[in-house]
């Protein structure tokens, strides 16, 4: 179908829907819109816009336009039009009067700015992507606020002990609280957006659950390679206003997430099967593995113009679409306790065997 086969009405509807979807260019006069759409029939377009107002999809207001031919900008509303703030012409001095024009405003959500951001990485990821990633993200931020990349050192056997998780989460929560305090002091929004990966998702979930941090509120949250349980009570955190939105990015080829439930107490394969809470947006990528999100060949597509992550952070949520969106309807059950205990005991024996073998090899080499 070429553009000529589409009726003008369909074209207008598509163009306006796109504006609402992007949250951009929501205010315009009929003449401006006609110019944008290459539409010669301004009268019909004006009638169409009036119909939108009657239907409640748009509102109408009068705005003044700078009469200087070199400027013609729309003047800020609510101010007596005596001068143009753009070309700095005073109208009386120039002997001109600003022209008034009927404007329309689409009543869609407006796109938001990415605030400052907390990034919580996975275990032992000191990969070069972290620097490239924080640089890319910092370039997207509206405010020159830092990206807080939370580091928790070299975690190894610690992940086996829930008590240590909680201690690490406490340290993360306190660090975030300090950052929120600084944001407030600098008049920045006090709800950071969050990107959490792998073991970082576990720590973030513990911060949400910890009563000590009930005052911490977050903007939009992305979990990638998540080891949060699929039945995690996101609903409660939405209801309590702790999170504004959650995107769970699932990697279909994730080989690490399914093991988490066997090795790390309190976790589950959220990054493989999705979250069951209906408030969460689950998106599956069929090509990705556990850390693909941050690799050079994928990251630019995620946070670049129209990328999924960027769109999630900045655009109205309702129309957000991706081919990988899915709803996790099946109830998820953690494996039986005895199976987990058996698996962990087996794991411990294997680790002990490796340690003993290394010591033995070390002794051999020292003897030589
Ligand atoms: Zn002007």
Coordinates of C-alpha atoms and ligand atoms in Angstrom, one line a residue:
X1 CA 0.0 0.0 0.0
X2 CA 1.5 3.3 -1.0
X3 CA 0.8 6.5 0.9
X4 CA -1.7 7.6 -1.8
X5 CA -4.0 4.6 -1.0
X6 CA -4.5 5.9 2.6
X7 CA -7.2 8.4 3.2
X8 CA -6.1 11.7 4.7
X9 CA -8.1 10.9 7.8
X10 CA -6.1 7.7 8.4
X11 CA -2.9 9.5 7.8
X12 CA -3.8 12.2 10.3
X13 CA -4.8 9.7 12.9
X14 CA -1.6 7.8 12.5
X15 CA 0.5 10.9 12.7
X16 CA -1.2 12.1 15.9
X17 CA -1.1 8.6 17.5
X18 CA 2.7 8.6 16.8
X19 CA 3.0 12.0 18.6
X20 CA 1.2 10.6 21.6
X21 CA 3.3 7.5 21.5
X22 CA 6.5 9.5 21.4
X23 CA 5.1 12.1 23.8
X24 CA 6.6 14.7 21.4
X25 CA 5.1 17.6 19.5
X26 CA 1.8 17.5 21.4
X27 CA 1.0 21.2 20.9
X28 CA 0.5 22.7 17.5
X29 CA -1.8 25.0 15.5
X30 CA -3.7 23.7 12.6
X31 CA -1.4 25.6 10.2
X32 CA 1.7 24.1 11.9
X33 CA 0.3 20.6 11.7
X34 CA -0.7 21.0 8.1
X35 CA 2.9 22.0 7.3
X36 CA 4.2 19.0 9.2
X37 CA 1.8 16.6 7.4
X38 CA 2.2 18.2 4.0
X39 CA -1.6 18.7 4.0
X40 CA -3.0 21.4 1.7
X41 CA -6.6 21.2 3.0
X42 CA -6.3 23.2 6.3
X43 CA -10.0 23.7 6.7
X44 CA -10.7 19.9 6.8
X45 CA -7.7 19.4 9.2
X46 CA -9.1 22.1 11.5
X47 CA -12.5 20.5 11.5
X48 CA -10.9 17.2 12.4
X49 CA -9.0 18.7 15.3
X50 CA -12.2 20.3 16.5
X51 CA -13.7 16.9 16.5
X52 CA -10.8 15.6 18.6
X53 CA -11.5 18.3 21.2
X54 CA -15.2 17.4 21.3
X55 CA -14.2 13.7 21.9
X56 CA -11.8 14.7 24.7
X57 CA -8.7 13.5 22.9
X58 CA -7.3 17.1 22.7
X59 CA -7.8 20.5 24.3
X60 CA -7.9 23.9 22.6
X61 CA -6.3 27.1 23.6
X62 CA -5.3 30.5 22.1
X63 CA -1.6 31.4 21.8
X64 CA 0.2 34.4 20.4
X65 CA 2.8 34.2 17.7
X66 CA 5.6 36.6 17.2
X67 CA 4.8 38.8 14.2
X68 CA 8.4 39.3 13.1
X69 CA 8.9 37.4 9.8
X70 CA 12.3 36.2 10.9
X71 CA 10.9 34.7 14.1
X72 CA 7.2 33.6 14.1
X73 CA 7.7 31.6 17.2
X74 CA 4.8 30.8 19.6
X75 CA 5.0 33.0 22.6
X76 CA 4.8 31.5 26.1
X77 CA 1.2 31.3 27.3
X78 CA -0.1 33.1 30.4
X79 CA 2.2 36.1 29.8
X80 CA 1.0 39.4 28.4
X81 CA 2.5 39.5 24.9
X82 CA 4.5 42.8 24.9
X83 CA 7.9 41.4 23.8
X84 CA 9.2 38.2 22.2
X85 CA 11.6 36.3 24.4
X86 CA 13.1 34.6 21.3
X87 CA 14.0 37.5 19.0
X88 CA 13.9 40.0 21.9
X89 CA 11.8 42.5 19.9
X90 CA 9.4 44.8 21.8
X91 CA 6.2 44.9 19.8
X92 CA 5.2 48.5 20.5
X93 CA 8.7 49.8 19.6
X94 CA 8.5 47.9 16.3
X95 CA 4.8 49.0 15.7
X96 CA 3.6 45.4 15.4
X97 CA 1.0 43.4 17.2
X98 CA 1.4 39.7 18.0
X99 CA -1.1 37.5 16.1
X100 CA -3.3 35.1 18.0
X101 CA -3.8 31.6 16.9
X102 CA -5.9 28.6 17.9
X103 CA -3.7 25.8 19.3
X104 CA -4.4 22.2 20.1
X105 CA -2.9 20.0 22.7
X106 CA -3.1 16.2 22.5
X107 CA -4.0 14.9 25.9
X108 CA -1.4 12.1 25.9
X109 CA 1.3 11.5 28.5
X110 CA 4.4 13.5 27.9
X111 CA 7.8 11.8 27.6
X112 CA 9.9 12.0 30.6
X113 CA 13.6 12.6 31.2
X114 CA 16.0 10.0 32.4
X115 CA 16.9 11.1 35.9
X116 CA 20.0 10.2 37.5
X117 CA 20.6 6.5 37.7
X118 CA 21.7 3.7 39.9
X119 CA 23.4 0.8 38.2
X120 CA 23.8 -2.4 40.2
X121 CA 26.0 -4.9 38.4
X122 CA 26.3 -8.7 38.8
X123 CA 28.9 -10.7 40.6
X124 CA 32.5 -9.9 39.8
X125 CA 31.7 -8.0 36.7
X126 CA 34.7 -5.7 36.2
X127 CA 34.2 -6.0 32.5
X128 CA 35.2 -3.1 30.3
X129 CA 31.5 -2.6 29.4
X130 CA 30.9 -0.8 32.7
X131 CA 32.9 2.2 31.7
X132 CA 31.5 2.3 28.2
X133 CA 28.0 1.8 29.6
X134 CA 28.2 4.6 32.2
X135 CA 29.6 6.9 29.6
X136 CA 26.7 6.2 27.2
X137 CA 24.1 6.5 29.9
X138 CA 25.6 9.7 31.3
X139 CA 25.2 11.2 27.8
X140 CA 21.5 10.4 27.9
X141 CA 20.9 12.0 31.3
X142 CA 19.1 15.3 31.3
X143 CA 20.8 16.5 34.5
X144 CA 24.5 16.3 34.9
X145 CA 24.0 13.9 37.7
X146 CA 26.4 11.0 38.1
X147 CA 25.5 7.5 37.4
X148 CA 25.9 5.7 40.6
X149 CA 27.5 2.3 39.8
X150 CA 27.3 0.3 43.0
X151 CA 30.3 -2.0 43.5
X152 CA 30.4 -4.6 46.1
X153 CA 33.8 -6.0 45.7
X154 CA 34.7 -9.6 44.8
X155 CA 31.9 -11.9 45.8
X156 CA 32.5 -15.6 45.8
X157 CA 31.3 -18.0 48.5
X158 CA 29.4 -15.1 50.1
X159 CA 26.5 -15.6 47.6
X160 CA 25.7 -18.9 49.4
X161 CA 24.7 -17.1 52.6
X162 CA 21.5 -15.1 52.8
X163 CA 22.8 -13.2 55.8
X164 CA 25.6 -11.8 53.7
X165 CA 23.1 -10.9 51.0
X166 CA 21.2 -8.8 53.5
X167 CA 24.4 -7.2 54.7
X168 CA 25.4 -6.3 51.2
X169 CA 21.8 -5.0 50.5
X170 CA 22.0 -2.8 53.6
X171 CA 25.2 -1.2 52.4
X172 CA 23.6 -0.7 48.9
X173 CA 20.5 0.8 50.5
X174 CA 22.5 3.3 52.6
X175 CA 24.6 4.3 49.6
X176 CA 21.4 5.0 47.6
X177 CA 19.9 7.0 50.5
X178 CA 23.0 9.2 50.5
X179 CA 22.7 9.7 46.8
X180 CA 19.0 10.5 47.1
X181 CA 19.8 13.1 49.8
X182 CA 22.4 14.7 47.4
X183 CA 19.9 14.7 44.6
X184 CA 17.3 16.5 46.8
X185 CA 19.9 19.0 47.9
X186 CA 20.6 19.7 44.2
X187 CA 16.9 20.0 43.4
X188 CA 17.0 16.9 41.2
X189 CA 14.2 14.4 41.1
X190 CA 14.6 12.2 44.2
X191 CA 13.6 8.9 42.5
X192 CA 16.5 7.4 40.6
X193 CA 16.0 5.1 37.7
X194 CA 17.6 1.7 38.1
X195 CA 19.4 -0.8 36.0
X196 CA 20.2 -4.0 37.9
X197 CA 21.9 -7.1 36.4
X198 CA 22.3 -10.6 37.7
X199 CA 23.2 -10.7 41.4
X200 CA 22.5 -7.0 41.5
X201 CA 18.8 -7.8 40.9
X202 CA 18.9 -9.9 44.1
X203 CA 20.4 -7.0 46.1
X204 CA 17.9 -4.5 44.7
X205 CA 15.0 -6.8 45.6
X206 CA 16.3 -7.0 49.2
X207 CA 16.5 -3.2 49.4
X208 CA 12.8 -3.1 48.4
X209 CA 11.9 -5.7 51.0
X210 CA 13.9 -4.2 53.9
X211 CA 11.8 -2.0 56.2
X212 CA 14.9 0.1 56.9
X213 CA 14.6 1.4 53.4
X214 CA 10.9 1.8 53.1
X215 CA 11.4 5.5 52.4
X216 CA 13.5 4.9 49.3
X217 CA 11.5 5.3 46.1
X218 CA 12.5 4.5 42.6
X219 CA 11.6 5.6 39.1
X220 CA 11.7 3.1 36.3
X221 CA 13.6 -0.1 36.9
X222 CA 15.1 -2.5 34.4
X223 CA 16.2 -5.9 35.6
X224 CA 18.4 -7.9 33.2
X225 CA 19.6 -11.5 33.7
X226 CA 17.4 -11.4 36.9
X227 CA 17.8 -13.9 39.6
X228 CA 14.7 -12.5 41.5
X229 CA 12.0 -15.1 42.1
X230 CA 9.3 -15.1 39.4
X231 CA 6.7 -14.8 42.2
X232 CA 8.3 -11.8 43.8
X233 CA 5.7 -9.4 45.2
X234 CA 6.1 -6.5 42.7
X235 CA 2.4 -5.8 43.1
X236 CA 3.0 -4.6 46.6
X237 CA 5.9 -2.3 45.7
X238 CA 3.8 -0.8 42.9
X239 CA 0.9 -0.3 45.3
X240 CA 3.2 1.4 47.9
X241 CA 4.6 3.7 45.2
X242 CA 8.1 2.3 45.6
X243 CA 8.6 1.7 41.9
X244 CA 7.1 3.6 39.0
X245 CA 7.6 0.8 36.4
X246 CA 9.6 -2.4 35.9
X247 CA 10.9 -3.9 32.7
X248 CA 12.2 -7.4 33.1
X249 CA 14.5 -8.1 30.2
X250 CA 14.8 -11.9 29.7
X251 CA 17.6 -13.5 27.7
X252 CA 16.3 -16.7 26.2
X253 CA 19.8 -18.2 26.0
X254 CA 20.7 -17.3 29.6
X255 CA 22.7 -20.2 30.9
X256 CA 23.4 -18.8 34.4
X257 CA 20.0 -17.7 35.7
X258 CA 18.5 -21.2 35.9
X259 CA 21.3 -22.3 38.2
X260 CA 20.8 -19.5 40.7
X261 CA 17.9 -21.1 42.5
X262 CA 20.1 -24.1 43.2
X263 CA 23.2 -22.2 44.4
X264 CA 21.9 -18.9 45.9
X265 CA 19.3 -19.0 48.6
X266 CA 16.2 -16.8 48.1
X267 CA 16.6 -16.5 44.4
X268 CA 14.8 -17.7 41.3
X269 CA 14.8 -17.7 37.5
X270 CA 13.0 -14.3 37.0
X271 CA 15.4 -13.6 34.2
X272 CA 14.4 -16.8 32.4
X273 CA 10.7 -17.4 33.0
X274 CA 9.6 -13.8 33.7
X275 CA 7.8 -12.3 36.7
X276 CA 4.2 -13.3 37.4
X277 CA 3.1 -9.8 38.6
X278 CA 0.9 -8.3 36.0
X279 CA 2.3 -4.8 36.6
X280 CA 5.7 -5.8 35.2
X281 CA 6.6 -5.6 31.6
X282 CA 8.4 -8.9 30.7
X283 CA 10.3 -8.8 27.4
X284 CA 12.2 -11.8 26.0
X285 CA 15.1 -11.6 23.6
X286 CA 15.6 -14.8 21.8
X287 CA 19.3 -14.2 20.9
X288 CA 20.6 -12.8 24.2
X289 CA 22.7 -14.7 26.8
X290 CA 23.3 -13.7 30.4
X291 CA 25.4 -10.7 29.8
X292 CA 24.6 -9.8 26.2
X293 CA 22.8 -6.7 27.2
X294 CA 26.0 -4.9 28.0
X295 CA 28.1 -6.2 25.1
X296 CA 29.3 -3.7 22.4
X297 CA 27.2 -5.2 19.7
X298 CA 23.9 -4.9 21.7
X299 CA 24.1 -2.0 24.1
X300 CA 24.0 0.8 21.5
X301 CA 20.8 -0.8 20.2
X302 CA 19.2 -0.8 23.6
X303 CA 20.0 2.7 24.8
X304 CA 20.2 4.4 21.4
X305 CA 17.4 6.3 19.8
X306 CA 14.3 4.2 19.8
X307 CA 16.1 1.4 21.7
X308 CA 14.0 -0.6 24.1
X309 CA 15.7 0.6 27.3
X310 CA 15.8 4.2 26.2
X311 CA 12.1 4.1 25.2
X312 CA 11.2 2.5 28.5
X313 CA 13.0 5.2 30.5
X314 CA 11.7 8.1 28.5
X315 CA 8.4 7.4 26.8
X316 CA 4.8 6.9 27.9
X317 CA 4.6 3.3 29.1
X318 CA 1.2 2.4 27.7
X319 CA 2.1 2.3 24.0
X320 CA 5.5 0.7 24.6
X321 CA 5.8 -2.3 22.4
X322 CA 8.4 -4.9 21.6
X323 CA 8.1 -8.1 19.8
X324 CA 9.4 -10.0 22.9
X325 CA 6.7 -8.8 25.3
X326 CA 5.1 -11.7 27.1
X327 CA 2.9 -12.4 30.2
X328 CA 4.0 -15.1 32.6
X329 CA 0.8 -16.8 33.6
X330 CA 2.0 -20.1 34.9
X331 CA 2.5 -20.3 38.6
X332 CA 6.2 -20.9 39.4
X333 CA 7.3 -23.2 42.2
X334 CA 10.8 -23.3 43.7
X335 CA 12.3 -26.8 43.6
X336 CA 11.7 -29.0 46.6
X337 CA 13.9 -28.2 49.6
X338 CA 15.6 -31.6 49.8
X339 CA 16.6 -31.3 46.1
X340 CA 18.2 -27.9 46.7
X341 CA 20.0 -29.2 49.9
X342 CA 21.3 -32.3 48.0
X343 CA 22.5 -30.1 45.1
X344 CA 24.2 -27.6 47.4
X345 CA 25.9 -30.4 49.4
X346 CA 27.1 -31.9 46.0
X347 CA 28.4 -28.4 45.1
X348 CA 30.3 -28.0 48.3
X349 CA 31.9 -31.4 47.9
X350 CA 33.0 -30.5 44.4
X351 CA 34.4 -27.1 45.5
X352 CA 36.3 -28.8 48.4
X353 CA 37.7 -31.4 46.0
X354 CA 38.9 -28.6 43.7
X355 CA 40.5 -26.7 46.6
X356 CA 42.2 -29.9 47.9
X357 CA 43.5 -30.7 44.5
X358 CA 44.9 -27.2 44.0
X359 CA 46.7 -27.4 47.4
X360 CA 48.1 -30.8 46.5
X361 CA 49.4 -29.4 43.1
X362 CA 50.8 -26.4 44.9
X363 CA 52.6 -28.7 47.4
X364 CA 53.9 -30.8 44.5
X365 CA 55.3 -27.7 42.7
X366 CA 56.9 -26.3 45.9
X367 CA 58.6 -29.7 46.5
X368 CA 60.1 -29.5 43.0
Ligands
LIG1 ZN1 10.1 36.8 17.9

